[in-house]
PDB file of C-alpha atoms in Angstrom:
ATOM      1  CA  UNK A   1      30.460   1.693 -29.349  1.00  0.00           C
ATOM      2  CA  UNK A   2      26.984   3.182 -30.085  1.00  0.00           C
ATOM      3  CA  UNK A   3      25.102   4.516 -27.229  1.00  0.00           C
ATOM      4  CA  UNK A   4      21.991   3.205 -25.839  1.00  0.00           C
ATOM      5  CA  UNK A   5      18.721   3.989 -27.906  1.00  0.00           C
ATOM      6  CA  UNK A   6      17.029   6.238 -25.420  1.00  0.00           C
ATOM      7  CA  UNK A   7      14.139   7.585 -27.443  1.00  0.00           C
ATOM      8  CA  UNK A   8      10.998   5.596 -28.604  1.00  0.00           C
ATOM      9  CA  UNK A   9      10.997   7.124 -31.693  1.00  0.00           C
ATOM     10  CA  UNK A  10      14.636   5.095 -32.066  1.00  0.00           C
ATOM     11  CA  UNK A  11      12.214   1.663 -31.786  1.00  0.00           C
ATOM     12  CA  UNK A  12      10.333   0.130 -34.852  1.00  0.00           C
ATOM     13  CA  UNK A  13       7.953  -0.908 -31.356  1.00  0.00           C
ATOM     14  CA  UNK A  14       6.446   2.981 -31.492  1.00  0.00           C
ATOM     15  CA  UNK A  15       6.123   3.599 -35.308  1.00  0.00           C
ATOM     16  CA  UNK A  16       2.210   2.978 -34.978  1.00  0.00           C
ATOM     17  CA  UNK A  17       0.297   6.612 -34.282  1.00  0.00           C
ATOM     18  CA  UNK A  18      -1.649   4.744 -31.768  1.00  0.00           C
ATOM     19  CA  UNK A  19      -0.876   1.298 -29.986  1.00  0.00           C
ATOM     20  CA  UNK A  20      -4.177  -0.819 -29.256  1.00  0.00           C
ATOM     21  CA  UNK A  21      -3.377  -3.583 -26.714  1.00  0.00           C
ATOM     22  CA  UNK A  22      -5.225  -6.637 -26.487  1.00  0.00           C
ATOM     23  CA  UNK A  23      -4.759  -7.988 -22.138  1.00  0.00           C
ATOM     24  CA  UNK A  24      -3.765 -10.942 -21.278  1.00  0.00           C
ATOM     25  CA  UNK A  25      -3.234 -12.224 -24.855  1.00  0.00           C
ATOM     26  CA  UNK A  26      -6.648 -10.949 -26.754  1.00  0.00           C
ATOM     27  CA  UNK A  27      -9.682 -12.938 -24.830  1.00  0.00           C
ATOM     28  CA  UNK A  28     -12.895 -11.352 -25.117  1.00  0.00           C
ATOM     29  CA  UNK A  29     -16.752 -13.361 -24.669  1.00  0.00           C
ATOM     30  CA  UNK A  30     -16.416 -14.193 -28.472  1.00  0.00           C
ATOM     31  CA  UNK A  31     -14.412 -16.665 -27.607  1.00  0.00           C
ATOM     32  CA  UNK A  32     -14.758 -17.398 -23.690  1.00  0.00           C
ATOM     33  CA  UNK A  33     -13.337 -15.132 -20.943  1.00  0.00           C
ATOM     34  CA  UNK A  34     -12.035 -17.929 -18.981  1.00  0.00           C
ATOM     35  CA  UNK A  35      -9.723 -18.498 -22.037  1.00  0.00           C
ATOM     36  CA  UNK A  36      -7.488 -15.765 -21.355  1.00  0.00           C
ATOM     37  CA  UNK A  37      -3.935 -15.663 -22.272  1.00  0.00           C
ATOM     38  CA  UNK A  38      -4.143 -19.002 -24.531  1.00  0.00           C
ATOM     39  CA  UNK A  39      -3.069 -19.592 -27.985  1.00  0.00           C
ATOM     40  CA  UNK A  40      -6.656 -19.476 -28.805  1.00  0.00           C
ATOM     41  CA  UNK A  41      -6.850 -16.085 -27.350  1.00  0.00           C
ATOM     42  CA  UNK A  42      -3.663 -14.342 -29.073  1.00  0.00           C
ATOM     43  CA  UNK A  43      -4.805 -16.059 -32.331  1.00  0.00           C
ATOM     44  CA  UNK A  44      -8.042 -14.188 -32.115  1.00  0.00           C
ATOM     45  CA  UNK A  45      -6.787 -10.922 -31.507  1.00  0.00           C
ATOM     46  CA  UNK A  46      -4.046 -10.920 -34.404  1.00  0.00           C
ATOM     47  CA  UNK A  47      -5.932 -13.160 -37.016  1.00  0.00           C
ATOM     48  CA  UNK A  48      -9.312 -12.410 -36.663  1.00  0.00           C
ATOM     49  CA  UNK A  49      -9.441  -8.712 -35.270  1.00  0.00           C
ATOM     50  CA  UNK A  50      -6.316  -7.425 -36.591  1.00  0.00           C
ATOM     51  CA  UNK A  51      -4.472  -6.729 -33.785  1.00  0.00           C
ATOM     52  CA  UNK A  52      -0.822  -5.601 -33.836  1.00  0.00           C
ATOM     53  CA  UNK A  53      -0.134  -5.724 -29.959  1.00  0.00           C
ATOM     54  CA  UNK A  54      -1.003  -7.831 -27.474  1.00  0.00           C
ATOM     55  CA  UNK A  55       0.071  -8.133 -23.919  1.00  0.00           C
ATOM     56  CA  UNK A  56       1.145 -10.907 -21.883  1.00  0.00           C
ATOM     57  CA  UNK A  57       2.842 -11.623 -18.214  1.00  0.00           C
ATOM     58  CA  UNK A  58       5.356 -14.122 -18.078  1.00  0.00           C
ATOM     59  CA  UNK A  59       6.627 -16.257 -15.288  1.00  0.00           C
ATOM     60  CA  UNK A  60       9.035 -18.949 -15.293  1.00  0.00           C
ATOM     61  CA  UNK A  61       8.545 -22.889 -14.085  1.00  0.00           C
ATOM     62  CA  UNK A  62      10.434 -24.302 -11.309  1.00  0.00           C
ATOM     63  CA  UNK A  63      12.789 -25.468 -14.496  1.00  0.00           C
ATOM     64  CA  UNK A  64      13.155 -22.206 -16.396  1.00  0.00           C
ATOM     65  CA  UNK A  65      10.640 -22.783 -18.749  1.00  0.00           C
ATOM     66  CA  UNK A  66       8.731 -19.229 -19.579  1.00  0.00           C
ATOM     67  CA  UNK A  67       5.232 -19.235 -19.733  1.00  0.00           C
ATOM     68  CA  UNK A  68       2.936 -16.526 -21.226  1.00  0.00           C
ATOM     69  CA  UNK A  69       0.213 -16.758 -18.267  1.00  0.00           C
ATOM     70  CA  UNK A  70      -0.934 -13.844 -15.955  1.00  0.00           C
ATOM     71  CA  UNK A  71      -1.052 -15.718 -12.459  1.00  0.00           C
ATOM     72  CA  UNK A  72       1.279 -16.620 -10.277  1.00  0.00           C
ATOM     73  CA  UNK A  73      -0.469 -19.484  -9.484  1.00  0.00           C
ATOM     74  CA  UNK A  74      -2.587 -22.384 -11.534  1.00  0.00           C
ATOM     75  CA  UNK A  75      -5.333 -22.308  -9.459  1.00  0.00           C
ATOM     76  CA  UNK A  76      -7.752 -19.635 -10.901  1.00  0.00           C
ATOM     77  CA  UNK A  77      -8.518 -19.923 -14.910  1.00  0.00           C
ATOM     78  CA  UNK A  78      -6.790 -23.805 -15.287  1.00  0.00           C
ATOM     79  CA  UNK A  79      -7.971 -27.284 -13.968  1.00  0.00           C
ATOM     80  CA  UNK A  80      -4.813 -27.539 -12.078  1.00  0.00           C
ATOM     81  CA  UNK A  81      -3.480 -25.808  -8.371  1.00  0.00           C
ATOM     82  CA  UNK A  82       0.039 -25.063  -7.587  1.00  0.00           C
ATOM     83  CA  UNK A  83       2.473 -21.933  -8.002  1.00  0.00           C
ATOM     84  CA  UNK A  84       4.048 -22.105 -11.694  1.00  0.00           C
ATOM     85  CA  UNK A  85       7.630 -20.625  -9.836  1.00  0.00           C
ATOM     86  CA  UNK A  86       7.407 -24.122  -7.965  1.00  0.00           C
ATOM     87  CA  UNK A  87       6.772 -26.507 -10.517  1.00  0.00           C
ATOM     88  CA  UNK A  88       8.559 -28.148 -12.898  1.00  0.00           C
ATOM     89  CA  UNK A  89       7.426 -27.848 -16.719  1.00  0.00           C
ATOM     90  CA  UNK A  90       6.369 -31.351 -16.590  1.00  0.00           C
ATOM     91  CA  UNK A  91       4.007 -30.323 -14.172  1.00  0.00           C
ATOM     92  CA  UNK A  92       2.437 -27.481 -15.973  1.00  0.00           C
ATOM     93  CA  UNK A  93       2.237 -28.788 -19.365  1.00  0.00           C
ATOM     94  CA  UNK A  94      -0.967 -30.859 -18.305  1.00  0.00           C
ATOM     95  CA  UNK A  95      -2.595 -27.776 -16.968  1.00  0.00           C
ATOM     96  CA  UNK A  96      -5.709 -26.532 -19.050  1.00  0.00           C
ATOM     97  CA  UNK A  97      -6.691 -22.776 -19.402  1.00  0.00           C
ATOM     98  CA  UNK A  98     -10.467 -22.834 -19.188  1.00  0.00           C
ATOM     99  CA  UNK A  99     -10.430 -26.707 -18.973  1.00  0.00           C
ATOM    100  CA  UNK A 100      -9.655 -26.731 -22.540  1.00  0.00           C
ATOM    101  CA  UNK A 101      -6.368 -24.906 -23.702  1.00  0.00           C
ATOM    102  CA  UNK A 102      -3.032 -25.375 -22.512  1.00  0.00           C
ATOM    103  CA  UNK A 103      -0.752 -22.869 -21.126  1.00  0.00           C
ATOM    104  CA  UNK A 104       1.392 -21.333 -23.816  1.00  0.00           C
ATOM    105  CA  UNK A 105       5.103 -20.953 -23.562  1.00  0.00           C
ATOM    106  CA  UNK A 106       6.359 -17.736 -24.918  1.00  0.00           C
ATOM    107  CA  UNK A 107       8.171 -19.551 -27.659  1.00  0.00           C
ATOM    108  CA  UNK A 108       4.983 -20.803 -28.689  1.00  0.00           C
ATOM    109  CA  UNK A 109       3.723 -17.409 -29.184  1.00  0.00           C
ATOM    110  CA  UNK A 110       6.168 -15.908 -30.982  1.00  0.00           C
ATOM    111  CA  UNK A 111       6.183 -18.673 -33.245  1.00  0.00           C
ATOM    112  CA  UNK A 112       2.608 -18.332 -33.548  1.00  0.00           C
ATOM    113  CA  UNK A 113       2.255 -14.985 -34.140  1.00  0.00           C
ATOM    114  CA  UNK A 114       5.609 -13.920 -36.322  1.00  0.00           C
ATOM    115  CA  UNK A 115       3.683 -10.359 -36.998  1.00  0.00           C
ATOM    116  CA  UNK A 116       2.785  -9.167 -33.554  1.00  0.00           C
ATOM    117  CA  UNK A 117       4.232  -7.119 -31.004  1.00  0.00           C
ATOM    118  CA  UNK A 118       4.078  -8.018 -27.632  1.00  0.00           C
ATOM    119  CA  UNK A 119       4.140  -6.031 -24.974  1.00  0.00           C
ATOM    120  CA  UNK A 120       5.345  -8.448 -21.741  1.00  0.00           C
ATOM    121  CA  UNK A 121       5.559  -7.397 -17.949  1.00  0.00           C
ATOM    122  CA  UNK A 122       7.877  -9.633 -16.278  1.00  0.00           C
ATOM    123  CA  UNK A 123       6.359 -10.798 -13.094  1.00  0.00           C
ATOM    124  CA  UNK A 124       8.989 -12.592 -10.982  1.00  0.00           C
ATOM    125  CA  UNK A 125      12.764 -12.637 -10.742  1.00  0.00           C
ATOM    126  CA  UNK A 126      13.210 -16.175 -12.284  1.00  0.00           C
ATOM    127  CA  UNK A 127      11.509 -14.751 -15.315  1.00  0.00           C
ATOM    128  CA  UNK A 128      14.733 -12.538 -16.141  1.00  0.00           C
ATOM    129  CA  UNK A 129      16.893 -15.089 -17.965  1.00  0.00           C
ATOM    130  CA  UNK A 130      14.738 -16.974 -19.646  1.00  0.00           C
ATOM    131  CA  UNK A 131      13.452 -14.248 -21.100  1.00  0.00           C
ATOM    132  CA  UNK A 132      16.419 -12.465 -21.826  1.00  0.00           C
ATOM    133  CA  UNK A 133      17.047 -16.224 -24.086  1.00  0.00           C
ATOM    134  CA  UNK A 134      14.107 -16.612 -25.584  1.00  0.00           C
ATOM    135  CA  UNK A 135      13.916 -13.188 -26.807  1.00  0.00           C
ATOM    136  CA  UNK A 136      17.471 -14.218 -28.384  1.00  0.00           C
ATOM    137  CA  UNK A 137      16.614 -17.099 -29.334  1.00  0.00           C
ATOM    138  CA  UNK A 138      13.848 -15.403 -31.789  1.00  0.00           C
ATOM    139  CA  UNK A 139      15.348 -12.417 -32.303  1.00  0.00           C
ATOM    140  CA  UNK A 140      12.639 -11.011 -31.255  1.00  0.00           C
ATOM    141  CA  UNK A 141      14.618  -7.508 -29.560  1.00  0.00           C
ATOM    142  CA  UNK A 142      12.362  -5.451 -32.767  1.00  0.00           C
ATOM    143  CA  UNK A 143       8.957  -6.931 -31.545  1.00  0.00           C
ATOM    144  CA  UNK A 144       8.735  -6.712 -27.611  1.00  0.00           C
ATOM    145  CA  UNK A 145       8.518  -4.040 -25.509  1.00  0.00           C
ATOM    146  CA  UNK A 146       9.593  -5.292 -21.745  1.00  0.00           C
ATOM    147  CA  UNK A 147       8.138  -3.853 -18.554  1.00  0.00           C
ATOM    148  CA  UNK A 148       7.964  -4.733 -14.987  1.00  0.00           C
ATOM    149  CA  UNK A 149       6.374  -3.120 -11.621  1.00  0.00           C
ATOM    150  CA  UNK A 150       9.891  -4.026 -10.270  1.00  0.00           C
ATOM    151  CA  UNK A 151      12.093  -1.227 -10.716  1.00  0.00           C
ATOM    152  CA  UNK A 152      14.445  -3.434  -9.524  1.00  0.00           C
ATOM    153  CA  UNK A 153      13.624  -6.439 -12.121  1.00  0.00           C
ATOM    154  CA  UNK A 154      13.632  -3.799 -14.954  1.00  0.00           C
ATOM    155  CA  UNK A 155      16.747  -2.765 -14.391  1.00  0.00           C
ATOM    156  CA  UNK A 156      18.253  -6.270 -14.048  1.00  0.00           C
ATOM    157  CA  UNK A 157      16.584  -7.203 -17.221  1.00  0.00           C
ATOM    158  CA  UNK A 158      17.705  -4.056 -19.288  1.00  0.00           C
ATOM    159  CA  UNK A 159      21.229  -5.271 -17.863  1.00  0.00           C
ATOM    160  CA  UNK A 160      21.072  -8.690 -19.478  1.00  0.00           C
ATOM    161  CA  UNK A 161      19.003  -7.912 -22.646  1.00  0.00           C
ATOM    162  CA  UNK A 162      21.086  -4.682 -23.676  1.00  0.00           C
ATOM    163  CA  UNK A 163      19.545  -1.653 -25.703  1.00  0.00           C
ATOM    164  CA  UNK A 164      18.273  -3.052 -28.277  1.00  0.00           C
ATOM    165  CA  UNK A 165      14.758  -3.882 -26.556  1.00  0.00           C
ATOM    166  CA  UNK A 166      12.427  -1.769 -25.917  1.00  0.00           C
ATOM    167  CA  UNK A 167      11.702  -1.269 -22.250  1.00  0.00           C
ATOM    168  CA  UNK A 168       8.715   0.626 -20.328  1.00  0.00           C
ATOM    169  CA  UNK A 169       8.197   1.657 -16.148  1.00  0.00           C
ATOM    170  CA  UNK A 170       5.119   0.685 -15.221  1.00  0.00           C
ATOM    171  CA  UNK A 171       4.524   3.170 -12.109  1.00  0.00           C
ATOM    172  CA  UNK A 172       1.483   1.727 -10.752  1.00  0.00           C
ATOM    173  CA  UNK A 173       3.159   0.373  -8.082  1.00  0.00           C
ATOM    174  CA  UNK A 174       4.717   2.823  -7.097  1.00  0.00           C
ATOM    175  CA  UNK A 175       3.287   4.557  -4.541  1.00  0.00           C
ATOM    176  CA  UNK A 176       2.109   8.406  -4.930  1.00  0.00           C
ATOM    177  CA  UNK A 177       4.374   9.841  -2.381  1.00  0.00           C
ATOM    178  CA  UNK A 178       7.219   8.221  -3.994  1.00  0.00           C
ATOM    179  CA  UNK A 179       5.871   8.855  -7.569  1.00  0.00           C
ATOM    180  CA  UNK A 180       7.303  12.383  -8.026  1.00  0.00           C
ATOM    181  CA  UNK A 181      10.868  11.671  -6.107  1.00  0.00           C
ATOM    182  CA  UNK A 182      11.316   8.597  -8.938  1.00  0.00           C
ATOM    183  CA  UNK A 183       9.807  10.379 -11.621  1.00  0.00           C
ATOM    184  CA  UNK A 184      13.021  11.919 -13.182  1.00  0.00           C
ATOM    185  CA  UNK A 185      15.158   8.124 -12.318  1.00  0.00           C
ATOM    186  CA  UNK A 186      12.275   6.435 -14.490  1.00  0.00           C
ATOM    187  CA  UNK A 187      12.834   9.278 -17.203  1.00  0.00           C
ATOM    188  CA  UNK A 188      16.464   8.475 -16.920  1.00  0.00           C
ATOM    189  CA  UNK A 189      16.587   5.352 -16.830  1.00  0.00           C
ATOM    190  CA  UNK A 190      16.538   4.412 -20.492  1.00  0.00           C
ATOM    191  CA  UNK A 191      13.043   3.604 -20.712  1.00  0.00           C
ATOM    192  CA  UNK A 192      10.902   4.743 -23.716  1.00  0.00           C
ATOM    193  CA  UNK A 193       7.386   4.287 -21.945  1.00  0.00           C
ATOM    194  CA  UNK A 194       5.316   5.066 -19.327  1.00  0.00           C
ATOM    195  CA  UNK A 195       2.292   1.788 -18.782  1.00  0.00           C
ATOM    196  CA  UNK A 196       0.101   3.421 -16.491  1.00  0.00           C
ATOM    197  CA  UNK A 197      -2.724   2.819 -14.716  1.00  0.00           C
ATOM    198  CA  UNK A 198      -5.687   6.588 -14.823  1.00  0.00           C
ATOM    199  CA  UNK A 199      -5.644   5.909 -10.604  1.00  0.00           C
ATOM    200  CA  UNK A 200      -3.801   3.678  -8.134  1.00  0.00           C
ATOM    201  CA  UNK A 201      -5.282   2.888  -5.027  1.00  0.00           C
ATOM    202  CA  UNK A 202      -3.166   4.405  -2.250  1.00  0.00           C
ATOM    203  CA  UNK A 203      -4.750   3.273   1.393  1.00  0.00           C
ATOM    204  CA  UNK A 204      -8.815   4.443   1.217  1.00  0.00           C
ATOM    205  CA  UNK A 205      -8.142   6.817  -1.652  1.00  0.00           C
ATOM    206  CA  UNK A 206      -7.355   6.623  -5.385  1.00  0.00           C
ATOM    207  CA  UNK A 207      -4.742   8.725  -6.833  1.00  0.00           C
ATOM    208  CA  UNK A 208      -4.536  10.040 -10.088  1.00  0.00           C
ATOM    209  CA  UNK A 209      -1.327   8.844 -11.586  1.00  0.00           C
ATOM    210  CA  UNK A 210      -2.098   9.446 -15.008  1.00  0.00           C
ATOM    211  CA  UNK A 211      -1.779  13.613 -14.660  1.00  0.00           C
ATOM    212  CA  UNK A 212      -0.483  16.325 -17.241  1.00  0.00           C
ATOM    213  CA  UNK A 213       2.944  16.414 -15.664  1.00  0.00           C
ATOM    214  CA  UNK A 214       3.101  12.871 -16.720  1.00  0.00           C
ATOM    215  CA  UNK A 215       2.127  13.803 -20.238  1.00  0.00           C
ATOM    216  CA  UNK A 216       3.995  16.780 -20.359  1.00  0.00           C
ATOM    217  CA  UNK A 217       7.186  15.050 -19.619  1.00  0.00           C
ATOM    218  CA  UNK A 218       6.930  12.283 -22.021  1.00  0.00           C
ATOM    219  CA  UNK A 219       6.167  14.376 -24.509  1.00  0.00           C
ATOM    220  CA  UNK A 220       9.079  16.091 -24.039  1.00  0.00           C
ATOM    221  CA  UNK A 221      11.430  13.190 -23.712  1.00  0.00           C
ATOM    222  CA  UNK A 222      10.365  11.601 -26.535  1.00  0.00           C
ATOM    223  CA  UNK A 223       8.263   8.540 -24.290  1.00  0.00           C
ATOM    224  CA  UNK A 224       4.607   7.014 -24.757  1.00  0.00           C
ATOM    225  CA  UNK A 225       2.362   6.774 -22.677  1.00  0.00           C
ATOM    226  CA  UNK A 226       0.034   3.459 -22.548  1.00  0.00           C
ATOM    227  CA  UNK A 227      -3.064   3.524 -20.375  1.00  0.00           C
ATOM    228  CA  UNK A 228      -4.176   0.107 -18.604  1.00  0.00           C
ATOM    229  CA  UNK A 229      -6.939  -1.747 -18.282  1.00  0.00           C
ATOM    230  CA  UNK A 230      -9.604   0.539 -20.023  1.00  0.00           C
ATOM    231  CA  UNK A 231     -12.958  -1.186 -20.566  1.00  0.00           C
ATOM    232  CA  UNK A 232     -15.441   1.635 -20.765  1.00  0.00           C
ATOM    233  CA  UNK A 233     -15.615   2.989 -24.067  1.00  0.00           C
ATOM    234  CA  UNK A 234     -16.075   6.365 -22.924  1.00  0.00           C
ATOM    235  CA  UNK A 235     -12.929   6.283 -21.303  1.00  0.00           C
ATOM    236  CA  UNK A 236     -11.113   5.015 -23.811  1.00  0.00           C
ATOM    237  CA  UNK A 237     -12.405   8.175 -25.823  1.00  0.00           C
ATOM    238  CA  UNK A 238     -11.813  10.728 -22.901  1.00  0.00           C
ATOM    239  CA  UNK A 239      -8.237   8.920 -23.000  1.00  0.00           C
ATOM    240  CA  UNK A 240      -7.526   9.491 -26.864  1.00  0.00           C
ATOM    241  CA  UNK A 241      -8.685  13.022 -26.445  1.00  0.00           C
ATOM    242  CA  UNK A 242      -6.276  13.364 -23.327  1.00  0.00           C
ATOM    243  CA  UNK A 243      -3.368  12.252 -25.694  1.00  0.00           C
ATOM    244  CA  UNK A 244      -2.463   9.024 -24.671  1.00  0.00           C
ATOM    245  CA  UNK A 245      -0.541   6.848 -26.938  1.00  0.00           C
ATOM    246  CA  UNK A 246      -1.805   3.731 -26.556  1.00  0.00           C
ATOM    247  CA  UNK A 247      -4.468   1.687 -24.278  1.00  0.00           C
ATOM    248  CA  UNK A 248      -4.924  -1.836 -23.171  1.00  0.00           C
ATOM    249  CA  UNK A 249      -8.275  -3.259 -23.031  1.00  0.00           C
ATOM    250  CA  UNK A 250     -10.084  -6.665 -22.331  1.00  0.00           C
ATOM    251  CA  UNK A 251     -13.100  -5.179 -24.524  1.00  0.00           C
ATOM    252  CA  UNK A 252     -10.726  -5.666 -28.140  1.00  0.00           C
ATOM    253  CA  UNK A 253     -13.954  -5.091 -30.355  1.00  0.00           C
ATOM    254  CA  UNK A 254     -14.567  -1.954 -28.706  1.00  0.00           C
ATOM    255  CA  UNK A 255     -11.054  -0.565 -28.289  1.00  0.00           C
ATOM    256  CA  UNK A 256     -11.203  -1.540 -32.440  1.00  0.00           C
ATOM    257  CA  UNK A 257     -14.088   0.299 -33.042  1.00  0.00           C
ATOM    258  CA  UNK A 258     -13.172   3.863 -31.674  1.00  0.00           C
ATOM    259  CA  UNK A 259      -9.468   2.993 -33.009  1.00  0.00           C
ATOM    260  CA  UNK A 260     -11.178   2.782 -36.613  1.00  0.00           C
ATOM    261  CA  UNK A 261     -13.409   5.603 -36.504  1.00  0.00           C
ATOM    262  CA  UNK A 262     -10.465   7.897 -35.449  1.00  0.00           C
ATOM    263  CA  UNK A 263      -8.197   6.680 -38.044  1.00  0.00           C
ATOM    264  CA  UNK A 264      -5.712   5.439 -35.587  1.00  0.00           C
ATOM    265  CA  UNK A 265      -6.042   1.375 -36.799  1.00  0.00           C
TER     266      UNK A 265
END
C-alpha cells in the first residue's frame, strides 16, 4: 500500500506560486457585505474576479445536512435565529443570507463552481461525516484543502477522509505557550499547511504567531504557509515580501491587484 502523501508539493491543491483566498466565500461591497458566504458571493469571486480559491466554514444541520456558512448560529447575517447544529434542514432552508440569498449547502457549491478550490475549516464535530461524504460524493479529494482549529477534529477527519485530501493546522488557537511544544506534532502530523493568523490574542497581549521559525520550518518540510484575514494592502505586501504562500482577504479586488502586479495571478 502507498504511503500517505505528506508533502504539499504531492497535492495538485499547491501547484499555484501563490494562493489568493477569497473569506467566507468571495463577498466584498460590490456586491453587499451582508451577503457573505452565498452563492452570489462564491459566484463573484470565481466568475467575475477570477478567483481560484475561496474559503468557506462548514457546519452541519441537526439532520446532517452540510452547510457552507461561517456562524454557528442564524442569527447574525440571515432573517432567521437558531443554532444550525440544532435544526433540522427543513428549518434552515427558509433562512435568507442578507434577507435575500439562501444558505448554500456545500454540494451546491461544488456544483456551482466545478473549477475552484476550496479551502474549508470544519467548525463542529457533526461536520466530520458529512463532509467526509460529500467530498466523496464529488470527488472532490483534488480540490479541497481541509482544516480545523480542532486538533482533535483534524485528526478525526484525516482518519475518515484518508490521504488523498489535502489537510492544513490552523494554530491560531492554539495558545503561544503551547505553540512551540505542538509545533513538531502539527509538522508530523501529515498536514501540508500552516493557516495562520500574523498575531493571536493571548490574555491583554498579542502574540506573533506568524514568526521565521514558522517559515523556516515549512520551508523545510515542504508546507505552505497561508496568512488570514489580511485587509490592509500594505500588509498584504509586507506579507508577500515575508514569503508567505498564500493570504485570505475580505478586500478580493485588492488582494487581486497586488497578486497581478507581482505576477503571482
Amino acid at each position: 500500500m502507498r504511503a500517505p502523501n505528506r508533502n504539499a508539493s504531492d497535492y495538485a491543491y499547491f501547484d499555484a506560486p501563490f494562493s489568493a483566498f477569497a473569506h467566507r466565500g468571495g463577498w466584498d461591497e460590490n456586491i453587499g457585505e451582508e451577503l457573505e458566504n452565498s452563492l452570489a458571493a462564491f459566484r463573484h469571486a470565481v466568475d467575475d474576479l477570477g478567483y481560484r480559491y475561496v474559503e468557506t466554514d462548514v457546519h452541519a444541520t441537526r439532520d446532517g445536512q452540510l452547510l457552507a456558512f461561517h456562524d454557528m448560529r442564524l442569527d447574525r447575517v440571515t432573517d432567521r435565529t437558531g443554532a444550525v447544529g440544532e435544526l433540522d434542514w427543513s428549518q434552515v432552508r427558509g433562512a435568507r443570507i442578507g434577507g435575500r440569498e439562501p444558505i448554500p449547502t456545500l454540494d451546491e457549491v461544488l456544483e456551482a463552481l466545478p473549477g475552484a478550490l476550496i479551502n474549508i475549516d470544519i467548525k463542529e464535530a457533526n461536520a466530520i461525516e458529512p463532509l467526509v461524504r460529500t467530498i466523496r460524493r464529488h470527488g472532490a479529494q483534488e480540490r479541497v484543502c481541509v482544516a480545523s482549529f480542532s486538533p482533535g477534529r483534524l485528526a478525526a477527519f484525516r482518519r475518515a477522509a484518508g490521504p488523498r485530501v489535502a489537510t492544513a493546522a490552523s494554530l491560531g488557537a492554539v495558545a503561544w505557550s503551547s505553540f512551540v511544544p505542538l509545533l513538531p506534532r502539527f509538522v508530523n502530523a501529515g498536514v501540508q499547511a500552516f493557516q495562520v493568523p500574523v498575531r493571536q490574542k493571548l490574555g491583554p497581549v498579542r502574540i506573533r504567531v506568524l514568526t521565521r521559525n514558522l517559515l523556516r520550518t515549512a520551508r523545510a518540510r515542504d508546507m505552505r504557509v497561508h496568512v488570514w484575514t489580511i485587509d490592509d494592502p500594505e500588509q498584504m505586501c509586507s506579507l508577500m515580501d515575508a514569503g508567505v504562500d498564500g493570504i485570505v482577504s475580505n478586500r478580493i479586488d485588492e488582494l487581486k491587484a497586488l497578486c497581478t502586479a507581482r505576477d503571482l495571478w
